[in-house]
Amino acid sequence: MNTEYYKIKGEHYHDTEIIDRAAQIIQNGGLVAIPTETVYGLAGSALIPSSAEKIYSAKGRPADNPLIVHIAKPEEAEHLAYTNETYYRLAERFMPGPLTIILPKRGIIPDEVTAGLDSVAIRCPSNEIAHKLIEVSGHPIAAPSANRSGIPSPTKAEHVLTDMDGRIDMIIDGGECDIGLESTVVKITDDGCIILRPGAVTEEMLAEVCDNVTVARAVIEPAVAAEEKVESPGMKYKHYSPKAEVILVDAAGEEFVEYVNAISDSSCGVFTSAEERHCYKTATTLITGEHINARDESKSLFRLLRKADEMGLSKVYIKLPEAKGEYLALYNRLIRASGGKIVKP
Ligand code: AMP
Ligand code: MG
């Protein structure tokens, strides 16, 4: 298959010809990779069963891992799912944005989209290209991350091209994704909500509008995620893994630097801020940003894991972040990328 590639830049996101072409592909049951504020998504109509099947096949995604359905406005969920008061309270505060809410599904959503579950994951993206495509196509859009299953999610169109060229109809390049990690996924419970996957909308932010916010154990415990019965099927798979071995080191600043410097091998990489780059003697430095902060470290994670492979590095050392606040999402992706291994010097 020939994959069409178009670039939409900055203010020209409403470049109507490209969006019209993409909308036509969606309506005809084809697939288009699109930028969102989290990561690039592989978009197909959520109303056409064969579109979902094409998504699973292009990604090599396990058939029991359901897709997130993207809508342009929170109230569009009414046709697709059974909403409630908590949904609207969360939607009012966090939509459009990086929050996905699991709701009981209506019959209009094919089983292929939800992997046979009786619930559906709903998100309303803020990225203008994603938003426009949903509006113009007139379809709710099923869109998992646009990577081959198991490897780091794409945060730039080049990543999508590497993984999906020849497998899908079109790629829209809208520049680098703002957030770089996938959306927060929550399930509404009788008295609040539970975080099934952490993201840029944190536990603390959710607690401002929702009582009894809890975090699923599988978020921070890979062993739990590996069990058969998990709330969110996607959590049981090894994920986000580059070819290089990811080594998480549970050590404070100086101790981490010493640990990495004791390994004199330039085929090893280390994640660092530009500011602290000079601390490392032999390891190849991969720069997360100017200074250490959750935003830059989250945004650069998948790009740098892919870069480590492009550079042919055998191992990458990453300091284990705290499993809380705005670092919880990063922690969650890192323990999956490393297969749950943590080194304590
Ligand atoms: P991705 O599309 O690759 O960002 O992954 C979507 C995530 O949402 C996976 O972890 C899925 O298991 C989860 N998910 C999607 N639909 C549901 C659902 N109906 N119930 C629980 N988790 C879901
Ligand atoms: Mg994914």
XYZ file of C-alpha atoms and ligand atoms in Angstrom:
369
model
C 0.000 0.000 0.000
C 1.234 3.506 -0.818
C 1.153 5.707 2.299
C 0.417 9.380 1.541
C 2.389 11.846 3.684
C 1.351 15.461 4.316
C 2.773 18.123 6.541
C 0.521 20.612 8.313
C 2.421 23.300 10.113
C 1.576 25.663 12.967
C -1.332 27.914 12.170
C -2.180 26.030 8.972
C -3.817 23.164 10.824
C -7.107 23.954 9.139
C -5.469 23.230 5.826
C -8.791 22.019 4.473
C -7.625 19.950 1.518
C -5.509 17.651 3.683
C -8.213 17.304 6.351
C -10.863 16.662 3.655
C -8.705 13.954 2.086
C -8.098 12.339 5.503
C -11.822 12.519 6.355
C -12.649 10.757 3.100
C -10.208 7.962 3.947
C -11.812 7.555 7.412
C -15.341 7.485 5.923
C -14.232 4.829 3.427
C -12.862 2.589 6.171
C -9.157 3.476 5.765
C -6.502 4.497 8.310
C -4.788 7.864 8.878
C -2.040 8.564 11.437
C -2.659 11.905 13.135
C -0.942 14.032 15.749
C -2.690 14.449 19.107
C -1.498 16.359 22.163
C -0.399 13.045 23.764
C 1.192 10.844 21.052
C 0.482 10.165 17.353
C -2.710 8.142 16.908
C -3.648 5.575 14.260
C -7.137 6.741 13.326
C -9.980 4.767 11.801
C -13.770 5.056 12.023
C -15.072 3.728 15.358
C -18.327 2.816 13.594
C -16.846 0.522 10.922
C -15.814 -2.930 12.258
C -13.277 -3.531 9.474
C -11.479 -0.262 10.358
C -10.807 -1.608 13.854
C -9.566 -4.874 12.371
C -7.183 -2.933 10.103
C -5.856 -1.020 13.128
C -5.066 -4.259 15.014
C -3.379 -5.716 11.979
C -1.299 -2.591 11.092
C -0.056 -2.375 14.695
C 0.283 -6.093 15.374
C -1.822 -5.324 18.466
C -3.164 -8.177 20.632
C -6.869 -8.630 19.829
C -7.929 -8.314 23.490
C -6.565 -4.768 23.948
C -9.459 -2.333 23.261
C -9.216 0.974 21.388
C -9.943 4.491 22.659
C -12.748 6.305 20.809
C -12.122 10.002 20.110
C -14.920 12.552 19.844
C -15.011 16.301 19.134
C -17.306 17.330 22.027
C -18.036 15.622 25.382
C -21.788 15.402 24.667
C -21.110 13.276 21.558
C -20.500 10.430 24.035
C -24.295 10.249 24.458
C -24.691 8.317 21.177
C -21.875 5.924 21.996
C -22.091 5.228 25.730
C -24.150 5.620 28.906
C -22.871 8.785 30.551
C -23.454 9.994 34.095
C -22.929 13.014 36.316
C -19.280 12.158 37.124
C -18.507 11.929 33.396
C -19.760 15.466 32.833
C -17.955 16.802 35.904
C -14.662 15.352 34.630
C -15.432 16.393 31.045
C -16.142 19.972 32.002
C -12.744 20.301 33.609
C -10.509 18.083 31.440
C -12.037 17.889 27.957
C -10.721 18.601 25.432
C -7.472 17.222 26.800
C -5.456 14.137 27.788
C -8.153 12.291 29.774
C -9.899 9.065 28.686
C -13.035 7.941 30.510
C -14.371 4.362 30.444
C -18.167 4.145 30.222
C -20.713 1.358 29.594
C -21.029 1.158 25.791
C -24.082 1.401 23.541
C -24.759 -1.036 20.670
C -23.574 1.390 17.966
C -19.926 0.713 18.928
C -18.792 -2.519 17.240
C -17.313 -5.274 19.444
C -14.167 -5.090 17.317
C -13.429 -1.632 18.809
C -13.822 -2.681 22.447
C -12.314 -6.153 22.089
C -15.644 -7.590 23.168
C -15.886 -5.585 26.418
C -19.217 -4.018 27.379
C -17.474 -0.707 28.081
C -15.909 1.889 25.783
C -13.041 4.333 26.373
C -13.930 7.919 25.377
C -11.523 10.818 24.813
C -11.857 14.299 23.370
C -8.460 15.436 22.035
C -7.408 19.087 22.129
C -4.990 18.880 19.195
C -6.556 20.944 16.387
C -5.765 18.485 13.597
C -7.307 15.566 15.499
C -10.289 17.706 16.460
C -10.895 18.917 12.892
C -10.627 15.410 11.445
C -13.317 14.099 13.823
C -15.580 17.053 12.960
C -15.104 16.900 9.202
C -15.327 13.097 8.913
C -18.496 13.040 11.026
C -17.248 9.779 12.597
C -16.082 9.064 16.132
C -12.508 7.911 15.672
C -10.834 4.827 17.165
C -7.162 5.647 17.615
C -4.503 3.774 19.555
C -0.904 4.992 19.439
C 0.444 4.770 15.868
C 3.417 2.493 16.653
C 3.944 -1.213 16.030
C 2.751 -2.939 19.188
C 5.239 -3.239 22.056
C 7.702 -0.508 21.073
C 7.828 3.155 22.197
C 4.852 5.281 21.098
C 5.459 7.822 18.298
C 5.743 11.473 19.287
C 6.877 12.679 15.839
C 5.592 11.874 12.342
C 9.018 10.401 11.451
C 8.447 7.712 14.096
C 5.106 6.851 12.479
C 6.723 6.669 9.059
C 9.324 4.210 10.379
C 6.649 1.944 11.854
C 3.717 2.324 9.472
C 4.958 3.192 5.972
C 3.161 0.915 3.529
C 0.726 -0.329 6.188
C -1.741 2.584 6.325
C -3.329 5.065 3.904
C -2.002 8.381 5.136
C 0.189 10.147 7.686
C -0.393 13.769 8.728
C 2.728 15.422 10.119
C 1.750 18.093 12.634
C 5.105 18.395 14.408
C 6.145 16.982 17.786
C 3.416 16.072 20.306
C 3.146 18.480 23.247
C 2.837 15.930 26.070
C 4.595 12.853 24.701
C 2.891 10.256 26.970
C -0.534 8.690 26.403
C -3.707 9.967 28.060
C -4.743 9.293 31.644
C -7.353 6.490 31.597
C -9.995 6.461 34.362
C -12.956 4.258 35.082
C -15.871 5.777 36.950
C -16.776 3.855 40.120
C -19.849 4.078 42.376
C -18.262 6.713 44.574
C -15.488 8.263 42.450
C -12.975 7.046 39.875
C -9.975 4.766 39.530
C -6.884 5.571 37.422
C -6.130 2.609 35.155
C -3.319 4.394 33.310
C -1.644 7.570 34.579
C -1.010 10.511 32.252
C -0.750 14.295 32.216
C -4.050 14.627 34.113
C -2.779 13.598 37.551
C -4.435 11.984 40.564
C -4.239 15.357 42.349
C -5.934 17.181 39.451
C -8.724 14.586 39.303
C -9.224 14.876 43.075
C -10.092 18.557 42.626
C -13.338 17.606 40.854
C -13.963 13.995 41.893
C -14.214 12.311 45.320
C -12.401 9.044 46.057
C -9.785 8.993 43.304
C -7.720 5.805 43.535
C -4.877 4.325 41.463
C -5.041 0.738 40.161
C -2.260 -1.432 41.617
C -1.117 -2.459 38.140
C -0.035 1.169 37.511
C 3.010 0.827 39.744
C 3.366 -2.946 40.085
C 4.347 -4.703 36.855
C 3.791 -8.128 38.427
C 0.134 -7.284 39.006
C -0.159 -6.004 35.441
C 1.112 -9.346 34.146
C -1.769 -11.216 35.783
C -4.667 -12.298 33.625
C -7.386 -10.276 35.293
C -6.589 -6.597 35.013
C -9.123 -3.795 34.692
C -7.463 -2.349 31.607
C -6.253 -5.067 29.231
C -3.453 -2.868 27.842
C -1.704 -2.858 31.200
C -0.721 -6.497 31.102
C 1.511 -6.219 28.060
C 5.213 -5.441 27.905
C 5.197 -2.022 26.379
C 7.209 0.917 25.154
C 10.372 -1.204 24.882
C 13.262 -0.237 22.623
C 15.842 -2.828 21.481
C 18.319 -1.372 23.979
C 18.014 -2.707 27.518
C 16.398 -0.108 29.789
C 17.996 -0.087 33.244
C 16.165 1.845 35.926
C 18.391 2.919 38.767
C 16.873 3.680 42.141
C 19.477 6.141 43.437
C 19.696 9.777 44.423
C 21.558 12.347 42.252
C 25.268 11.831 43.094
C 24.869 8.115 43.657
C 23.255 7.730 40.228
C 26.093 9.616 38.525
C 28.697 7.466 40.299
C 26.878 4.271 39.360
C 26.771 5.214 35.675
C 30.362 6.458 35.618
C 31.569 3.143 37.052
C 30.405 1.512 33.803
C 32.977 2.615 31.257
C 31.246 1.658 28.038
C 30.245 4.126 25.347
C 27.656 1.706 23.961
C 25.688 2.596 27.096
C 23.480 5.678 27.185
C 22.246 7.786 30.073
C 19.267 10.134 30.274
C 20.270 13.547 31.599
C 19.386 17.225 31.420
C 21.695 19.464 29.355
C 22.662 21.157 32.610
C 24.046 17.912 34.123
C 25.494 16.416 30.954
C 29.084 17.227 31.996
C 28.783 14.842 34.994
C 28.994 11.760 32.761
C 32.428 10.493 31.721
C 31.881 7.691 29.196
C 28.206 6.950 28.686
C 26.505 8.527 25.681
C 24.217 11.284 26.963
C 20.604 11.559 25.807
C 19.265 15.003 26.666
C 15.751 15.219 28.113
C 15.731 19.036 28.212
C 17.606 22.007 29.602
C 16.796 21.264 33.260
C 15.360 18.278 35.150
C 11.554 18.529 35.188
C 8.622 16.156 34.739
C 7.292 17.910 31.640
C 10.486 17.638 29.583
C 11.341 14.171 30.853
C 7.853 12.921 29.911
C 7.832 14.641 26.536
C 11.253 13.295 25.536
C 10.970 9.711 26.876
C 9.703 7.881 23.775
C 11.753 10.031 21.373
C 14.949 9.236 23.289
C 14.188 5.512 23.615
C 13.836 5.438 19.826
C 17.008 7.499 19.445
C 18.933 5.035 21.635
C 18.079 2.336 19.072
C 18.988 4.555 16.115
C 22.381 5.120 17.764
C 22.798 1.369 18.313
C 23.174 1.684 22.091
C 23.082 -1.609 24.004
C 21.790 -0.207 27.324
C 20.266 2.988 28.615
C 20.445 4.047 32.251
C 17.580 6.091 33.622
C 17.122 7.389 37.149
C 13.911 5.994 38.655
C 11.490 8.876 39.291
C 9.070 9.021 42.240
C 5.843 7.079 41.728
C 3.643 10.070 42.434
C 2.276 13.400 41.235
C 3.290 14.498 37.764
C 6.001 11.779 37.727
C 3.574 8.863 38.105
C 2.938 8.571 34.344
C 6.669 8.560 33.590
C 7.268 5.961 36.332
C 4.520 3.749 34.874
C 5.960 3.853 31.311
C 9.503 3.286 32.582
C 8.723 0.167 34.595
C 7.038 -1.306 31.532
C 9.865 -0.286 29.184
C 12.356 -1.984 31.534
C 10.208 -5.077 32.008
C 9.926 -4.178 35.716
C 13.629 -4.500 36.515
C 14.966 -1.900 38.952
C 18.617 -1.734 40.078
C 19.441 -0.471 43.545
C 23.187 0.318 43.896
P -3.562 2.980 23.478
O -4.728 3.090 22.565
O -2.430 2.199 22.891
O -3.201 4.306 24.026
O -4.100 2.138 24.724
C -5.416 2.324 25.212
C -5.496 1.923 26.656
O -6.853 2.095 27.116
C -5.121 0.473 26.888
O -4.411 0.360 28.106
C -6.489 -0.188 26.967
O -6.458 -1.398 27.672
C -7.320 0.879 27.658
N -8.749 0.715 27.356
C -9.376 0.983 26.183
N -10.684 0.650 26.268
C -10.890 0.173 27.507
C -12.020 -0.338 28.205
N -13.217 -0.419 27.614
N -11.850 -0.747 29.486
C -10.649 -0.671 30.086
N -9.535 -0.198 29.486
C -9.646 0.218 28.212
Mg -0.195 2.300 22.701
